[in-house]
Coordinates of C-alpha atoms and ligand atoms in Angstrom, one line a residue:
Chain A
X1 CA 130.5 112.1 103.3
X2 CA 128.3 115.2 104.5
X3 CA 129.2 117.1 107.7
X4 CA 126.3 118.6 109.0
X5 CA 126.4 118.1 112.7
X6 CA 126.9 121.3 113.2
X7 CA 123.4 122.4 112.3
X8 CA 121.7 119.8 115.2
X9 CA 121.9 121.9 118.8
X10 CA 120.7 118.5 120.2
X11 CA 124.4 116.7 119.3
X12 CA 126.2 117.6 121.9
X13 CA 130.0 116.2 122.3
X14 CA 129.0 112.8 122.7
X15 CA 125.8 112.0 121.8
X16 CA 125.1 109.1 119.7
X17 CA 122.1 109.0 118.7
X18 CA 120.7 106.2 116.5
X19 CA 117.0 105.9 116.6
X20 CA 115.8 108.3 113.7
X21 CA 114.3 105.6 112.6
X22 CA 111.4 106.7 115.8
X23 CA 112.2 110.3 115.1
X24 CA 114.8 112.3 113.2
X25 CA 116.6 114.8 115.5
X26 CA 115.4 118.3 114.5
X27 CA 118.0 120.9 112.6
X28 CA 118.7 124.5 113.7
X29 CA 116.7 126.2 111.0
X30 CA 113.3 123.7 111.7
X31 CA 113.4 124.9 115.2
X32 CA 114.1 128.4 114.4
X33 CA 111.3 128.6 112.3
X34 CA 109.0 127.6 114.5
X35 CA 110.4 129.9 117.1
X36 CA 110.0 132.9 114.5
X37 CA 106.1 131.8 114.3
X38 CA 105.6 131.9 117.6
X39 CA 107.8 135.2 118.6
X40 CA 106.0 136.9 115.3
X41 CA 102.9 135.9 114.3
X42 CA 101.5 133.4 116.4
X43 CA 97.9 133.5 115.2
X44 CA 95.5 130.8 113.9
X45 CA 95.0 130.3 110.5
X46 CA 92.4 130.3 107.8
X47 CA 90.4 132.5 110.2
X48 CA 90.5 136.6 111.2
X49 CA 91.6 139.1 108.9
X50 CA 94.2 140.6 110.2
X51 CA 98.3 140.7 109.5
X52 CA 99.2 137.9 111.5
X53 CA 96.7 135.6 110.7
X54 CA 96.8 136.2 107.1
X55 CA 100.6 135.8 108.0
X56 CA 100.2 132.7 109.6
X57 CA 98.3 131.1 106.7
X58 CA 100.6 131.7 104.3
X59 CA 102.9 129.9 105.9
X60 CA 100.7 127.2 106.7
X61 CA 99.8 126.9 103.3
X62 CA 103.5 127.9 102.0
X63 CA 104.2 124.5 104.1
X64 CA 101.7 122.7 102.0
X65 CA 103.0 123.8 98.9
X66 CA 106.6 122.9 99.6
X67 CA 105.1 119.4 100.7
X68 CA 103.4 119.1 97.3
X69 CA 106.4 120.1 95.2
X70 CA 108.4 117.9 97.3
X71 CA 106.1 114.9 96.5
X72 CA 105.1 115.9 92.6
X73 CA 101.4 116.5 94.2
X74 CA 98.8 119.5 94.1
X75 CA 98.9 120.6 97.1
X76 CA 94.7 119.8 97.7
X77 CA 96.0 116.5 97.9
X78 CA 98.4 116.9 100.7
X79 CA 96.6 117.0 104.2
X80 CA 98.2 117.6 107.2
X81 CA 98.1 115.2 110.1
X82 CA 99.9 114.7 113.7
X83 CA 101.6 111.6 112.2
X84 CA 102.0 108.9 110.3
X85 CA 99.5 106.9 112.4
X86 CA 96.8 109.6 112.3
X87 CA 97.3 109.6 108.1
X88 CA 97.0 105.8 107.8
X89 CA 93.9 106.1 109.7
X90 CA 92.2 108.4 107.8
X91 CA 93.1 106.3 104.9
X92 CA 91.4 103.8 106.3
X93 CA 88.4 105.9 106.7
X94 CA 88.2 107.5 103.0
X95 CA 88.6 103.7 101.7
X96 CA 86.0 102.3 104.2
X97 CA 83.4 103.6 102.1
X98 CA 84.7 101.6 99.5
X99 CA 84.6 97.9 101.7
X100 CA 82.0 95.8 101.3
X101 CA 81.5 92.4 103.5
X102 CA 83.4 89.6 101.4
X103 CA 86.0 92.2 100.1
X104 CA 89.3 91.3 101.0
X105 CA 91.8 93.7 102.3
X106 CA 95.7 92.4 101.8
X107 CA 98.4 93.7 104.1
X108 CA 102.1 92.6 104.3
X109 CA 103.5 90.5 107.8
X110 CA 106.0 93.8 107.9
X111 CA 104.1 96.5 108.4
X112 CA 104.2 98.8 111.2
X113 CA 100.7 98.5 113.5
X114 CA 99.6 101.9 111.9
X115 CA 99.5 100.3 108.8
X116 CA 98.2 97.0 110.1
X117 CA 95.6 97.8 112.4
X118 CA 93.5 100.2 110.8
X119 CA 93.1 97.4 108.2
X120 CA 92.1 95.0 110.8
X121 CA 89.7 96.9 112.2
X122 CA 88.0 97.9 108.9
X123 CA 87.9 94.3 108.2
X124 CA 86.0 93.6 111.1
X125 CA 83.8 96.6 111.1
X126 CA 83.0 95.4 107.4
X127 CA 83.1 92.2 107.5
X128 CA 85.7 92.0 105.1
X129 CA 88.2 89.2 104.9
X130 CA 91.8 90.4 106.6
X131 CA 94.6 88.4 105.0
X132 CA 98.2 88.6 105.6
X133 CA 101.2 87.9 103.0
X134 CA 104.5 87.0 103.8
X135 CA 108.2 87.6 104.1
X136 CA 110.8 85.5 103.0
X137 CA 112.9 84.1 105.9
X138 CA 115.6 86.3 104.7
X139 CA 113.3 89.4 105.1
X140 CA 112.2 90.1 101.6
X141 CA 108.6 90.7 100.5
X142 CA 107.4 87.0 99.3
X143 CA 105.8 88.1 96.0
X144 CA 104.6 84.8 95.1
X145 CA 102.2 84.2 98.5
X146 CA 101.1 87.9 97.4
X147 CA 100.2 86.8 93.7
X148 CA 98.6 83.8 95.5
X149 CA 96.7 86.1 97.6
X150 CA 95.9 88.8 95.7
X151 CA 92.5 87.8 94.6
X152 CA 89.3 89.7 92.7
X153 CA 87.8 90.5 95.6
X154 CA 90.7 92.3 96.9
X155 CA 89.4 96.0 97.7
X156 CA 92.6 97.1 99.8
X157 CA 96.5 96.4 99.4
X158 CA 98.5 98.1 102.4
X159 CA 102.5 97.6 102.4
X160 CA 105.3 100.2 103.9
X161 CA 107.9 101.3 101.1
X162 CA 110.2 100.0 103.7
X163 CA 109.9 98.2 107.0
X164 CA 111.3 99.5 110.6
X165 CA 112.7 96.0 111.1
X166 CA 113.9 94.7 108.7
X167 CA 115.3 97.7 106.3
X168 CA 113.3 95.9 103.5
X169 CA 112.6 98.0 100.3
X170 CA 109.9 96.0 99.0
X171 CA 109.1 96.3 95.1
X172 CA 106.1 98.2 95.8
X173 CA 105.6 99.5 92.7
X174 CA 105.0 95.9 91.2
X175 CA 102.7 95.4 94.3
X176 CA 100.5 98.5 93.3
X177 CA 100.7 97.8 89.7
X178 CA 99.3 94.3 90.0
X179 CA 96.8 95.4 92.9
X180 CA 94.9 98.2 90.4
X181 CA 95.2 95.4 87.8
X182 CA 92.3 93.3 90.1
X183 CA 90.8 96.8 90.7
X184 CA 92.3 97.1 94.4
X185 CA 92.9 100.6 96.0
X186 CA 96.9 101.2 97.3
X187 CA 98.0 102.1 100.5
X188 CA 101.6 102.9 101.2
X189 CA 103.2 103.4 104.3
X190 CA 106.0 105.6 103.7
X191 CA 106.9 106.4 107.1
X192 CA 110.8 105.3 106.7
X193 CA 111.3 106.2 103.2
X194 CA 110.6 109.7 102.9
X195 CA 113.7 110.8 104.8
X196 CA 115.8 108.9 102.4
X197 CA 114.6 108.8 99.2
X198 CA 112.5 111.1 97.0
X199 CA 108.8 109.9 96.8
X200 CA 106.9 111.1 93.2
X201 CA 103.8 110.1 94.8
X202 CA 102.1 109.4 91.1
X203 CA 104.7 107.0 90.1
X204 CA 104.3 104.7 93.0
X205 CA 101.3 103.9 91.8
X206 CA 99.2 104.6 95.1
X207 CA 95.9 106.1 95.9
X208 CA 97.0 107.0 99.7
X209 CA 100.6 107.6 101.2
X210 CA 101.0 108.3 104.8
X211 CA 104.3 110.0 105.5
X212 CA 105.9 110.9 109.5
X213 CA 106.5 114.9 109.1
X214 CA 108.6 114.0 112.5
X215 CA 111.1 111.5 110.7
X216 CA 112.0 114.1 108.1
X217 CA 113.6 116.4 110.5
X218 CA 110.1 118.2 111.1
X219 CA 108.9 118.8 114.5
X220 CA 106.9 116.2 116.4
X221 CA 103.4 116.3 116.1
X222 CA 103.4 116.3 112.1
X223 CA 102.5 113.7 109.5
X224 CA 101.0 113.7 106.0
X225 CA 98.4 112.3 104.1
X226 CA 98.9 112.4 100.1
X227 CA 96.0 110.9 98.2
X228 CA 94.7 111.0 94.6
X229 CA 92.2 114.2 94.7
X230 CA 89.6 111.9 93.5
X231 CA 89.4 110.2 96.1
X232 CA 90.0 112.8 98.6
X233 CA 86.6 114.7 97.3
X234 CA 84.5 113.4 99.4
X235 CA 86.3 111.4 101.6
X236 CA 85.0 110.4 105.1
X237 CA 86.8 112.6 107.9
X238 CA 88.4 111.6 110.8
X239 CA 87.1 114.4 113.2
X240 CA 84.2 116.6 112.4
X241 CA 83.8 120.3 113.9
X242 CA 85.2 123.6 113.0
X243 CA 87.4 125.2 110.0
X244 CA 85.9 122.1 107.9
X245 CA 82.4 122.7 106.6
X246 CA 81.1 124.8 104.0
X247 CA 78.0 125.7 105.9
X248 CA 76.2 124.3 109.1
X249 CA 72.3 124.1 109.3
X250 CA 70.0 123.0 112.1
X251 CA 69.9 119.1 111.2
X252 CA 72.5 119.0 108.2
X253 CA 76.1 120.1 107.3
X254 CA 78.3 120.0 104.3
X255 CA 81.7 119.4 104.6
X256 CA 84.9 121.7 102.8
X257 CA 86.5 120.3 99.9
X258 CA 90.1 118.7 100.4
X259 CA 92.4 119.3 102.5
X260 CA 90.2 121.4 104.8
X261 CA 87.7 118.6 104.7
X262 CA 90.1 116.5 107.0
X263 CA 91.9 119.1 109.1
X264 CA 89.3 119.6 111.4
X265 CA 90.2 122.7 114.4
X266 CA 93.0 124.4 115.1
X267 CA 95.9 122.7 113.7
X268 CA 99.7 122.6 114.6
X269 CA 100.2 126.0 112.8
X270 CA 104.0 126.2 114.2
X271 CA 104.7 122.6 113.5
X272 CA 103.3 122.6 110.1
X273 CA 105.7 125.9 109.6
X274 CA 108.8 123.7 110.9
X275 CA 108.1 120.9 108.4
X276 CA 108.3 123.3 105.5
X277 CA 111.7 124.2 106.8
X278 CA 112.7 120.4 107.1
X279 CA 112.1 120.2 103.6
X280 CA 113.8 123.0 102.9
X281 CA 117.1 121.1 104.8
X282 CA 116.6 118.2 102.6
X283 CA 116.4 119.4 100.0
X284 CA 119.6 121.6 100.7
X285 CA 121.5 118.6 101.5
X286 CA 120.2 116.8 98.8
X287 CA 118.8 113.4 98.4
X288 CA 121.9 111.9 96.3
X289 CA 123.8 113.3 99.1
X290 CA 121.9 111.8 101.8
X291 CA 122.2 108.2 100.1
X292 CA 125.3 108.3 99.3
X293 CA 125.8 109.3 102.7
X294 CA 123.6 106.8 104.5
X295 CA 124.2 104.3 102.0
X296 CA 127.9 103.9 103.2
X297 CA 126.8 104.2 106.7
X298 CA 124.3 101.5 106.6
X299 CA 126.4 99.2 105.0
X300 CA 129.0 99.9 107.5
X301 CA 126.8 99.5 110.3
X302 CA 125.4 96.0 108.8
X303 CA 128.9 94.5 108.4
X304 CA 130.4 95.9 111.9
X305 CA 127.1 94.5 113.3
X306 CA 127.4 91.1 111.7
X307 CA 131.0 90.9 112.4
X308 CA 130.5 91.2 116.5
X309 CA 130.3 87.6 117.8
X310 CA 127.0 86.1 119.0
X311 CA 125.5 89.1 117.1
X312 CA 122.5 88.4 114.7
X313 CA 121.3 90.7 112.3
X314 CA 117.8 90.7 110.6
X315 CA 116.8 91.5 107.0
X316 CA 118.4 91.7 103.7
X317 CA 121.9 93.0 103.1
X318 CA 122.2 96.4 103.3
X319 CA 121.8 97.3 99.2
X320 CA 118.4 96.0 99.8
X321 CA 117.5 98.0 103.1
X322 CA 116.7 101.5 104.4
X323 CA 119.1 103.1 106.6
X324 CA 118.8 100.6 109.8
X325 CA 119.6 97.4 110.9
X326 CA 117.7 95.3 113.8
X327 CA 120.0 92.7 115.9
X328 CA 120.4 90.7 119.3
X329 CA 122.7 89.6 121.0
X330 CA 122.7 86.1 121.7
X331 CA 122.0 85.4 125.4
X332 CA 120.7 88.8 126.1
X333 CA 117.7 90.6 126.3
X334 CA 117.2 93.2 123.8
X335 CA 115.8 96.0 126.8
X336 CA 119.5 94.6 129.1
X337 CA 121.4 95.7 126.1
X338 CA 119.6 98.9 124.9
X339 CA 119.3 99.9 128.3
X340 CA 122.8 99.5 128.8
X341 CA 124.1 101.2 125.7
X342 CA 121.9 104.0 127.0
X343 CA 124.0 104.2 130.3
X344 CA 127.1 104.8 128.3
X345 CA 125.3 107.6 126.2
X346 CA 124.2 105.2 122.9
X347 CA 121.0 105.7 122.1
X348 CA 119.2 102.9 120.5
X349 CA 115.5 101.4 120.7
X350 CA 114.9 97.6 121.6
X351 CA 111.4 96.1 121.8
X352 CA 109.2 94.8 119.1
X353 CA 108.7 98.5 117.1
X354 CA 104.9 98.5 116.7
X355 CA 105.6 95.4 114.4
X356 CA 104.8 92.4 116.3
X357 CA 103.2 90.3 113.8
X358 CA 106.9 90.2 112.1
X359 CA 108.6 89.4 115.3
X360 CA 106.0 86.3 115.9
X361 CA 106.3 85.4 112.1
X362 CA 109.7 85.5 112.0
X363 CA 110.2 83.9 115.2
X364 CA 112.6 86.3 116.6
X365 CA 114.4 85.8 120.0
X366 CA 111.7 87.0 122.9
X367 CA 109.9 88.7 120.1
X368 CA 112.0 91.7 120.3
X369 CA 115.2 93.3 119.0
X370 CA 117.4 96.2 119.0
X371 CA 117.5 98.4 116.7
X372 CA 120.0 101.2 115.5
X373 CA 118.9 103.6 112.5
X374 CA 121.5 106.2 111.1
X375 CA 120.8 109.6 109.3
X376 CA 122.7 112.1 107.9
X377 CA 124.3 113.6 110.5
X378 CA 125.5 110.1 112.1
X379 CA 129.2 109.2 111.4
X380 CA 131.4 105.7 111.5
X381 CA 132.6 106.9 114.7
X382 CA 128.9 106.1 116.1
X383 CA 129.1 103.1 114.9
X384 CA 132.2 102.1 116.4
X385 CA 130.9 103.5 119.9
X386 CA 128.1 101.5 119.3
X387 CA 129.7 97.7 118.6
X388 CA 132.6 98.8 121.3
X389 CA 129.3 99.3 123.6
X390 CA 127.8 95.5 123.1
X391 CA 131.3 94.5 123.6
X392 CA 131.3 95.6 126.6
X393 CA 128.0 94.5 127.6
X394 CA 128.9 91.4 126.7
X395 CA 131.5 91.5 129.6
X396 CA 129.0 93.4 132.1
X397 CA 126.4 90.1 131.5
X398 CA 129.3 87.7 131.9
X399 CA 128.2 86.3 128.2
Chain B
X1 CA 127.3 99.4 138.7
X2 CA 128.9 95.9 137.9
X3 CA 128.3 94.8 141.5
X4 CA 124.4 94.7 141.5
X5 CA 124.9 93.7 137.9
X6 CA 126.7 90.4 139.1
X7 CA 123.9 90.0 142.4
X8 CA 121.1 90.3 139.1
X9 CA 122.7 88.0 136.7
X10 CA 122.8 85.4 139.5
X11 CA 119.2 85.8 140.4
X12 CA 118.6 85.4 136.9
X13 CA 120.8 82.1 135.8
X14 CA 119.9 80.6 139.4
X15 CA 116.3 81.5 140.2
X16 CA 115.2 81.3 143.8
X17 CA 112.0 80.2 144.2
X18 CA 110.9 79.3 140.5
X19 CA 108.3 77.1 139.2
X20 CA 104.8 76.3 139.6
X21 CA 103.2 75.7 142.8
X22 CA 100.8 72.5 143.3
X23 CA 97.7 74.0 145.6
X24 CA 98.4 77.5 145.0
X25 CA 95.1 79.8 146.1
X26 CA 96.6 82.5 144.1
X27 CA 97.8 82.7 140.7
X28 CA 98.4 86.1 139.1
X29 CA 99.5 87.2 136.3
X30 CA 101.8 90.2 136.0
X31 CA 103.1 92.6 132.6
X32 CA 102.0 91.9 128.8
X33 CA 103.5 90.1 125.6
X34 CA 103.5 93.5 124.2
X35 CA 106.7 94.7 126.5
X36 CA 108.1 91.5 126.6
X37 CA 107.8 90.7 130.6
X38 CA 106.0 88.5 132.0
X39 CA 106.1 87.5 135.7
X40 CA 103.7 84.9 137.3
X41 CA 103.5 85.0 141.3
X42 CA 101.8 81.9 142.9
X43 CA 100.8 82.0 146.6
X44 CA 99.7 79.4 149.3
X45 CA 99.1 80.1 152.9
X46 CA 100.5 77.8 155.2
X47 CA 99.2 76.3 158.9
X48 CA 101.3 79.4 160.8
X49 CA 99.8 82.2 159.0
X50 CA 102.9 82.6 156.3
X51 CA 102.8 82.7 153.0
X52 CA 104.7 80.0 150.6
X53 CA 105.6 82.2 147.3
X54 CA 107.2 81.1 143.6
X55 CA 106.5 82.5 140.1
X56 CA 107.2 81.5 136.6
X57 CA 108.2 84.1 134.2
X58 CA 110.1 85.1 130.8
X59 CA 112.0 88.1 129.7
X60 CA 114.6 90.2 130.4
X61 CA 117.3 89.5 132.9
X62 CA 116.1 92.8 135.3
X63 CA 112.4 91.5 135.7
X64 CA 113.5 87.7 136.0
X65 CA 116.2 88.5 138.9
X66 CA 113.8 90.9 140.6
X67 CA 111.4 87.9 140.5
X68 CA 113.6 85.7 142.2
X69 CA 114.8 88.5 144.8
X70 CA 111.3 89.3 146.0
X71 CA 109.6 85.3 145.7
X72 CA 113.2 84.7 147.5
X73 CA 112.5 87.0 150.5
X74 CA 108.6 87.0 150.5
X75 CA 108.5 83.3 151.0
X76 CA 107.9 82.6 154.5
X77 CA 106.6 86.0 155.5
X78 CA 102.9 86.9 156.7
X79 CA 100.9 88.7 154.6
X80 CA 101.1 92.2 156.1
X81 CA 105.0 91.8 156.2
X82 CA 104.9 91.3 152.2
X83 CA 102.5 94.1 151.8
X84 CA 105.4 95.9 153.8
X85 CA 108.0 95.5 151.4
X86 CA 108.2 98.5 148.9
X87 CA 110.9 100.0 146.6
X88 CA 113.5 100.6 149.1
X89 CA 114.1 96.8 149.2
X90 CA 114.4 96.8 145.5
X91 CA 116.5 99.9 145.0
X92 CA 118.9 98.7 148.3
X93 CA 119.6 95.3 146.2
X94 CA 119.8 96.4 142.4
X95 CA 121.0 99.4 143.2
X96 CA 119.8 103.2 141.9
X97 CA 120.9 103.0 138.1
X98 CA 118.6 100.2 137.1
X99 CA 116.3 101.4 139.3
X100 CA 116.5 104.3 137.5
X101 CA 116.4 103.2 134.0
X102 CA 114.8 99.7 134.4
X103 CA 111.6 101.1 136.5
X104 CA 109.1 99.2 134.9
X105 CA 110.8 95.8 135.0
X106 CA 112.2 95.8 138.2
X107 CA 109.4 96.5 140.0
X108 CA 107.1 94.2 137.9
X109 CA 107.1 91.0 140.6
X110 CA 107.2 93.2 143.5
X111 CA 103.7 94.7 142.3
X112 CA 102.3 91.8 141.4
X113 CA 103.3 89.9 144.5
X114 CA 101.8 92.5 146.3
X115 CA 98.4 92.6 144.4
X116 CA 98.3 88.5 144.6
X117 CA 98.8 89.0 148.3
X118 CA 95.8 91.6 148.4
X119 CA 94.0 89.9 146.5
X120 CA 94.2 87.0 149.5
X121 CA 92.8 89.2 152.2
Ligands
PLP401 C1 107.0 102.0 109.0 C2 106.3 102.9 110.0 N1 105.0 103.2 109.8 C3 104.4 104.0 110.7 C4 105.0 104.6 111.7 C5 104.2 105.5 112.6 O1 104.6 106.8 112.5 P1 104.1 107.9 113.5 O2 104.8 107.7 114.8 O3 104.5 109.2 112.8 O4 102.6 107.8 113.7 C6 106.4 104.3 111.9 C7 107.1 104.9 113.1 O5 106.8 105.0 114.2 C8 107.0 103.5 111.0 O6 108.3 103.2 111.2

């Protein structure tokens, strides 16, 4: 397995920490580059002529580059967002020119409320029809209510390339195949995927992708947008103002061509810088590495999990997953037992993780679970810590 | 720690002061689905100028016991006594660590006792 705890400052002797899954912890070399920005060159981009601004936007767009090679894009079709929420949303926007009242738009009972609620909003702004298809009970994607659902009026299909309850890898490259085949645009939430497995954005079959920059070991505060260039010609912005338009008049505008088009004002020049060097790390490491790695972890932490009495476990077994597993503990509330995993230094995240459609649907306990995510540097010791920690909550709540 | 953890978990398997109140003047509402706690505090003022309190409620075990803690010794006080009450009596009977890391849900009935009781005046 890899050994590369060393290169986190933030693991400490002790920490276990097993919520990537909200945010990957950040390596030495993304910090440091970020660091080196700001010591160096800390000037804003795409504006002055001087050495540290032309600096600075190379590196910027060095970042953009590495994001596109990383993805098999041109980099015009990478934009740069604050998160995966932010790039969802401007998806929404470049497609709502697109939905008419009567279209449907077609969005799976797993996904994550960035990838839900734009939708359901368009839908009403529209008034487009907002239809939901299902899981199975045993958390995969239930491809026949899609087939059933996916009618000729459908104008959106939005589905995550795996869920943040669940684990579940849906087959979303059937979905997007059979969604252009009724003349559908393709939205793809790949929020939890990108830090595990390699995307080739064209093969997906997609128009749009929105990617976390912050749960591939960038800093916080970065996402991605990749979209088909057609598309992103003359897309409708998010945010209007400066560093985006071509030329301002007294009663008109035009608007830059992608990506400047939708990174309106100053953008997160250091963060931007980091995320090129968390690709960098990946790509160092490897991805074969990192699922061969996580692969074994996940399906230790799925059987250790499911082995722990009056401990359920949601989702598909762990060949079908992503690299986390969502539980409770019989007789407990999921915030008693991640708030008491926290006291002895285990860090995991209970609630219902943006995704509370899929808590109702599936009728979870209290609508809520814990959940424990594991990344590269995470070992089978954590896991141990962290079913020797609901043991003994168990015995704290007298269960 | 496992002291006020024993004193919570039997708030929280025998509720004091749970259930809905027939002739209640106030009913109020407390928390949202979305973080899973939801505390109910009912009110009625009685002939001597006391206050008859219960609630209703689901979720986790810290903002279920603090329910019954604070309906336990709000019931029977006057209104400006309750309004009295504040964290102190919450951190002196769950003690600091949940206090600590359990803000929100301890002092979820406790806040909305006090705004039902405001809410009387
Ligand atoms: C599947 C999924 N989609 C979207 C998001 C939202 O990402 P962000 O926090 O970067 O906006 C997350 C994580 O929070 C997620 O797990």
């Amino acid at each position: 397995m890899v050994d590369c705890r060393a290169e986190f400052p933030a693991l400490r002797e002790g920490v276990v920490y097993l919520d990537s899954g909200a945010t990957s912890l950040k390596p030495r070399t993304v910090i440091e580059a970020m660091v080196k920005y700001y010591e160096e060159f800390p000037a804003n981009v795409h504006r002055g002529g001087y050495p540290w601004a032309n600096r600075a936007t190379e590196a910027y767009e060095e970042s953009r580059e590495k994001v596109a090679r990383l993805l098999g894009a041109h980099p015009d079709e990478v934009v740069f967002t604050k998160n995966a929420t932010e790039a969802l949303n401007l998806a929404a926007s470049i497609l709502g020119e697109y939905v008419k009242e009567g279209d449907r738009i077609l969005v799976s009972v797993m996904e994550h409320h960035a990838n839900f609620l734009p939708w359901m909003r368009l839908a009403r702004i529209k008034g487009a029809e907002f239809v939901i298809f299902n899981v199975t009970p045993d958390g995969y994607l239930d491809l026949n209510d899609f087939k059933k659902k996916l009618t000729h009026n459908t104008k959106v299909v939005a589905l995550t390339m795996a869920s943040n309850v669940l684990g579940t890898i849906p087959p979303f490259k059937r979905v997007a195949k059979m969604a252009r085949e009724v003349g559908a645009y393709v939205v793809l939430d790949g929020a939890q995927y990108l830090s595990h497995h390699r995307v080739r954005v064209r093969e997906t079959g997609a128009h749009l992708i929105g990617f976390s920059g912050h749960k591939i070991f960038g800093p916080m505060g970065t996402g991605i947008l990749w979209g088909r260039k057609e598309l992103l010609k003359d897309g409708n912005p998010l945010l209007i103002g400066g560093s985006m338009i071509k030329d301002v008049g007294f009663d008109n505008y035009e608007l830059e061509e992608t990506p400047k088009r939708y990174e309106a004002g100053t953008p997160d020049v250091g963060g931007v810088i980091g995320l090129g060097a968390a690709i960098d790390f990946i790509l160092k490491i490897g991805y074969d590495n990192i699922l061969a790695h996580e692969g074994e972890l996940t399906r230790y932490l799925y059987e250790s999990l499911r082995s722990v009495p009056g401990v359920e476990v949601y989702g598909p077994p762990p060949e079908d997953r992503t690299s986390l597993v969502a539980f409770n503990l019989r007789g407990l509330h999921p915030h008693d037992l991640a708030w008491y995993l926290g006291e002895m230094g285990i860090m995991v995240r209970s609630g219902g993780h943006c995704a509370h459609p899929l808590h109702k649907f599936l009728d979870i306990p209290y609508h809520q679970s814990v959940r424990a995510s594991v990344s590269i540097f995470n070992t089978k010791g954590d896991v141990d810590r962290l079913v020797e920690g609901i043991e003994r909550a168990k015995r704290a709540f007298r269960l | 720690m496992q002291e006020f953890l024993d004193y919570i978990l039997d708030h929280y398997h025998r509720p004091r002061r749970k259930g809905e109140m027939e002739g209640a003047e106030v009913v109020l509402k407390g928390g949202n689905p979305g973080c899973g706690d939801v505390v109910v505090i009912y009110l009625r003022r009685e002939g001597d100028g006391t206050l008859k309190v219960s609630f209703t409620g689901e979720g986790c075990t810290v903002s279920q016991a603090c329910a019954s803690i604070v309906c336990e010794a709000a019931d029977g006080k006057t209104p400006d006594e309750i309004l009295n009450m504040d964290y102190t009596f919450l951190e002196e009977r769950v003690g600091p660590d949940i206090m600590r890391g359990r803000f929100k849900c301890a002092t979820l009935a406790l806040d909305t006792l006090k705004a039902a009781v405001q809410s009387l005046k």
